[in-house]
Coordinates of C-alpha atoms in Angstrom, one line a residue:
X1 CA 11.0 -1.4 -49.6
X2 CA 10.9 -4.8 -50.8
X3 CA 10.7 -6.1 -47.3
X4 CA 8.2 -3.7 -46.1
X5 CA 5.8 -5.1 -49.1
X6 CA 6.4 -8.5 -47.6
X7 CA 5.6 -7.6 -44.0
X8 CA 2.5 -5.8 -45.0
X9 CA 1.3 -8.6 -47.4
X10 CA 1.5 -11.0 -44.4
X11 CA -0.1 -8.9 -41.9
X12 CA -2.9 -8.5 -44.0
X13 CA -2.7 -12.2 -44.9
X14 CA -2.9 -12.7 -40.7
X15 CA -5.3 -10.4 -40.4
X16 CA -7.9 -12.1 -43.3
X17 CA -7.5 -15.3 -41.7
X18 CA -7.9 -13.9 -38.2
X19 CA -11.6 -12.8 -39.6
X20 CA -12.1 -15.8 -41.3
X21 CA -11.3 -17.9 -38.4
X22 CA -13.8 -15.6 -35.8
X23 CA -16.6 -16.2 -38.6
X24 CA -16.5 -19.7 -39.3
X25 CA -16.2 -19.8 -35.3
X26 CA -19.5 -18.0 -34.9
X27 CA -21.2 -20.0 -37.5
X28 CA -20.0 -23.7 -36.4
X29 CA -22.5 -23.5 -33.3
X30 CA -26.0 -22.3 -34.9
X31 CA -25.4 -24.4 -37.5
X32 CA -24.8 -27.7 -34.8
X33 CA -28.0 -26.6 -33.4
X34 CA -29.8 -26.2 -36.4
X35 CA -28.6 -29.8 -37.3
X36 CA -29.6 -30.8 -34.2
X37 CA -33.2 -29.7 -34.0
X38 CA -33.6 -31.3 -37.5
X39 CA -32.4 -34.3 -36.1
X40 CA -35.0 -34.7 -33.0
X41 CA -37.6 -33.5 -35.4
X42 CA -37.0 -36.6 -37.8
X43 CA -37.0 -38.7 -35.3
X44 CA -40.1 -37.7 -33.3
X45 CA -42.6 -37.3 -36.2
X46 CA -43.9 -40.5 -37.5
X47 CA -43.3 -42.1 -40.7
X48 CA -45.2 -41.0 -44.2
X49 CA -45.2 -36.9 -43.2
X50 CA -44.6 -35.9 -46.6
X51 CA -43.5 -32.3 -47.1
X52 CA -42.4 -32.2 -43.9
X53 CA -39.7 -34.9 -43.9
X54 CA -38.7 -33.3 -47.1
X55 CA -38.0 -30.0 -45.6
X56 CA -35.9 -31.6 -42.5
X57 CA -34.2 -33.2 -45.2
X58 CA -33.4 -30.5 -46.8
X59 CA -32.2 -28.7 -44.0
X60 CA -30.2 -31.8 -43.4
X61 CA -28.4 -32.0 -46.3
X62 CA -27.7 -27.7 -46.8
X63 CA -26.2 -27.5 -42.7
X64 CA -23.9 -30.3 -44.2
X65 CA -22.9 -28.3 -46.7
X66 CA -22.1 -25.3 -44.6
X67 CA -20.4 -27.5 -42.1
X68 CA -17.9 -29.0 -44.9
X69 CA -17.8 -24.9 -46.3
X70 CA -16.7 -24.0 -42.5
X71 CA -14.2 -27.1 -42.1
X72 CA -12.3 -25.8 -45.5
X73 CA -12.1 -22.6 -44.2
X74 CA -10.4 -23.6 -41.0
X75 CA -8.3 -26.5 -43.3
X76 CA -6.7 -24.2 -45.3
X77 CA -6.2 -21.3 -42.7
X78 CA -3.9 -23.9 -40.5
X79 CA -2.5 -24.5 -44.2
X80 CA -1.5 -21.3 -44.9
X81 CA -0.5 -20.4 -41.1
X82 CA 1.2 -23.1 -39.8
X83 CA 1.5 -26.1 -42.3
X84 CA 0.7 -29.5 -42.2
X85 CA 1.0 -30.8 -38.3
X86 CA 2.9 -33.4 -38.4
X87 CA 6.4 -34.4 -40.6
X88 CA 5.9 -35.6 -44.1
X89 CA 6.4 -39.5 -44.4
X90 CA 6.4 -42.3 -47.2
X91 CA 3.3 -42.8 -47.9
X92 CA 1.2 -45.5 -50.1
X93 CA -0.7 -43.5 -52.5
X94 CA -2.2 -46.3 -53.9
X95 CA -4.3 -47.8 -50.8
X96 CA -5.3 -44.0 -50.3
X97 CA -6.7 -43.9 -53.5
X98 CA -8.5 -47.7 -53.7
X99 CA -9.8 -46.6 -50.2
X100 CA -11.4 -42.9 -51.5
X101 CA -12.6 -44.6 -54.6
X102 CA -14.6 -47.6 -52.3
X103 CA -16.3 -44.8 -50.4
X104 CA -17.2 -42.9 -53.1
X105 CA -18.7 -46.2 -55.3
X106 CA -22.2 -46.0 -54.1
X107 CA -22.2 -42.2 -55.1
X108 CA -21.3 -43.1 -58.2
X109 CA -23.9 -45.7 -58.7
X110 CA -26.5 -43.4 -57.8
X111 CA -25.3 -41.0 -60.6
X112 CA -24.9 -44.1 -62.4
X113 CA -21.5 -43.0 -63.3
X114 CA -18.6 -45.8 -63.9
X115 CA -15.4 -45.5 -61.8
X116 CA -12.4 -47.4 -63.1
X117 CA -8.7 -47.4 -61.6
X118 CA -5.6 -47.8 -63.5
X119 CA -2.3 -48.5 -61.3
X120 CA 1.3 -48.9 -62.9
X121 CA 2.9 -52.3 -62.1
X122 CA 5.5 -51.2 -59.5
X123 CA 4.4 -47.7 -58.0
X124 CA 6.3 -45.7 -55.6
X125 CA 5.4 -44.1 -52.2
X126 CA 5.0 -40.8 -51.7
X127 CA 6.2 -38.2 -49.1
X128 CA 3.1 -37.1 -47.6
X129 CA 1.0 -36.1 -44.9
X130 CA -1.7 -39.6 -45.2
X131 CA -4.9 -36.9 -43.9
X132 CA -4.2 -34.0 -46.4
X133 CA -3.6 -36.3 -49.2
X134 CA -6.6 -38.6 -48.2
X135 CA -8.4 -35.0 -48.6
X136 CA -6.9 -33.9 -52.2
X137 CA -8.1 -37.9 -54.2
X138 CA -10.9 -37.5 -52.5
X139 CA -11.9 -33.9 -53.4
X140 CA -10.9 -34.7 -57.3
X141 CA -13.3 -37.8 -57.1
X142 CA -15.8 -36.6 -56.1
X143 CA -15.7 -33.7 -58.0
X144 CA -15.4 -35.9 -61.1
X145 CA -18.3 -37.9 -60.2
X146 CA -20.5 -35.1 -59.6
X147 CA -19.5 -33.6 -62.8
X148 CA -20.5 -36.4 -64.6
X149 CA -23.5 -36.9 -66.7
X150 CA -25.4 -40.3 -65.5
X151 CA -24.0 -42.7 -67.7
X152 CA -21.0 -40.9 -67.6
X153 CA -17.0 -42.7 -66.7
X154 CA -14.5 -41.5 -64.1
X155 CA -11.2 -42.9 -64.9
X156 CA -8.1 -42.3 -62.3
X157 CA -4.7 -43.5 -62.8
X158 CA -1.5 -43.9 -61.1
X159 CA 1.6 -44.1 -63.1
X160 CA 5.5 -43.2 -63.1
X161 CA 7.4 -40.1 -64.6
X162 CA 10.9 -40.3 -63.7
X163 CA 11.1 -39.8 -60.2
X164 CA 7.4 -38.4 -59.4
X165 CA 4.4 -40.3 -59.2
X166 CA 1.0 -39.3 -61.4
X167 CA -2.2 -39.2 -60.2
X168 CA -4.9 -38.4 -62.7
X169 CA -9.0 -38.1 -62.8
X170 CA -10.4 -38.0 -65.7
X171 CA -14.2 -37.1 -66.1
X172 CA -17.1 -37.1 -68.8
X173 CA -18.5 -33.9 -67.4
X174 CA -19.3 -30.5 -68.3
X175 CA -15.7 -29.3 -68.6
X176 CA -14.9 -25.8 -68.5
X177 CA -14.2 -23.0 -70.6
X178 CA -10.4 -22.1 -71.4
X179 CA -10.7 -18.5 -70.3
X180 CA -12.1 -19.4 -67.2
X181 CA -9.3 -22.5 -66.4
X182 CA -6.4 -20.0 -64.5
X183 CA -8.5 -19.0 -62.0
X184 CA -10.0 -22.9 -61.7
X185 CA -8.0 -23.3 -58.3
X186 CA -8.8 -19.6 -57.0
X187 CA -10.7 -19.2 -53.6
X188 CA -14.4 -19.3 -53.9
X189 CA -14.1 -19.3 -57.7
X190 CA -16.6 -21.3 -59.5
X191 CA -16.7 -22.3 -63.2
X192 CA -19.9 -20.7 -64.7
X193 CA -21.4 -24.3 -66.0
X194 CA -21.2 -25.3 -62.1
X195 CA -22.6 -21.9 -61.4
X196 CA -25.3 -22.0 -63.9
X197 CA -25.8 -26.0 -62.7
X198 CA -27.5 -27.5 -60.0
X199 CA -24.1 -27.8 -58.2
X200 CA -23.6 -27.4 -54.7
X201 CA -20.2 -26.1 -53.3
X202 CA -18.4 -22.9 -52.3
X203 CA -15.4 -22.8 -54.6
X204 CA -13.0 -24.5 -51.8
X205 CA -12.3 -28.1 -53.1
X206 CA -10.1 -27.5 -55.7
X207 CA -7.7 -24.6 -54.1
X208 CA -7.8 -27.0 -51.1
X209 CA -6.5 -29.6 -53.5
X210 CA -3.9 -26.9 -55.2
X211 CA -2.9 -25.5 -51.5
X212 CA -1.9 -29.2 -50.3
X213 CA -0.3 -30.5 -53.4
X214 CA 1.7 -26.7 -53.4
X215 CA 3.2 -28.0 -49.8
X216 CA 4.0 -31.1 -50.9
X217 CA 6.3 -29.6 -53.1
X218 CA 4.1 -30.9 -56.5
X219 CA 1.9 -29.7 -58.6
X220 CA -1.6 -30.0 -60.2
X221 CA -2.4 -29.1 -63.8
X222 CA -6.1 -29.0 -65.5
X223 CA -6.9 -30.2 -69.1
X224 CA -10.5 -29.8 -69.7
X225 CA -12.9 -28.9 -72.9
X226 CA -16.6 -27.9 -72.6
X227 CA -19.1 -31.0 -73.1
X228 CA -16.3 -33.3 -73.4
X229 CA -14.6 -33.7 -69.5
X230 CA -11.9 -32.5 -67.1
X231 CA -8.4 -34.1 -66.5
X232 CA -6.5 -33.0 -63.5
X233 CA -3.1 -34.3 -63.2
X234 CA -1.1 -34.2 -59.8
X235 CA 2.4 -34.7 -59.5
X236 CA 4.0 -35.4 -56.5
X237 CA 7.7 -36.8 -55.6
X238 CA 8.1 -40.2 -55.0
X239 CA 9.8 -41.2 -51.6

């Protein structure tokens, strides 16, 4: 009986992909065209339009933001169906991070919000995949940053705990409500401040973050209080 459950979970797990897969499929090409009339449209019309270069640059920046929605989707379906493509190597967690946190500094300054990295003397490698990890700093970063009030800090860290390596973000933000944190790495699920915000996203970055840390065979813990910040801690074995 026991087995029968199993089977039937992951056929319907198959088959919600499946659907997921066929609508992000039929979505990725409107949206490229979309982007891509917006495009010639900025670049035709003269300088100084006004309204009218606001608007393409709103459409601009929302087909982003469905294109990153539709890219998740298909990240975590291979995820879930098939794993990360290639074998899990030593990995240097550190230059992944300094690297995320130098793309991210001119965000940051526009928010005016501080970034600061902390890194333990003599810090480990990591058995990774380098893209998937690359993805799970850099979905934490920038989700501190843009939870941050301008004037705010973002502080990560790398340290040691026995034979694992820490990597924590720390924010000034909005934090969010204990009753609400189990469900803070949930599918689509968005805090209610972020709701209630003028915060764009579609609920993927964090269970993206939770899925690849899950495979990695670590884990990723949230300590957070409303108007005071958000701490999420990863742990992952060192190599």
């Amino acid at each position: 009986m026991i087995h029968l459950d199993r089977a039937e979970r992951r056929r319907q797990d198959e088959e919600h992909w499946q659907l997921i897969d066929s609508l992000a499929h039929s979505m990725k090409t409107p949206l490229a065209s979309i982007r891509g009339y917006a495009e010639t449209l900025q670049i035709a019309m003269p300088d100084g339009q006004g309204k009218t270069d606001e608007y393409l640059g709103n459409i601009m920046r929302l087909t982003g933001s469905l294109n990153r929605t539709i890219n998740d989707l298909f990240f975590l379906s291979r995820l879930d169906r098939a794993g990360f493509p290639d074998p899990l190597e030593a990995t240097d967690i550190r230059q992944i991070t300094e690297d995320v946190i130098d793309s991210r500094r001119e965000s940051a300054a526009k928010s005016d919000v501080k970034l600061q990295l902390t890194v333990v003397d003599v810090l480990p490698r990591v058995f990774a995949n380098k893209p998937a990890l690359h993805e799970v700093i850099y979905n934490l970063i920038d989700n501190a940053i843009k939870y941050s009030p301008h004037g705010g800090e973002v502080h990560v860290s790398l340290d040691l705990a026995e034979s694992s390596v820490l990597l924590s973000v720390h924010d000034s933000g909005i934090g969010i409500p204990a009753d609400e944190q189990p469900r803070i790495f949930e599918r689509f699920f968005r805090a209610s401040a972020a709701r209630a915000g003028d915060y764009q996203g579609a609920g993927l970055g964090l269970s993206k973050v939770h899925s690849v840390v899950k495979q990695l065979g670590g884990s990723v813990r949230l300590e957070s209080a409303v108007a005071v910040g958000s701490t999420f801690i990863v742990e992952l074995p060192s190599a």
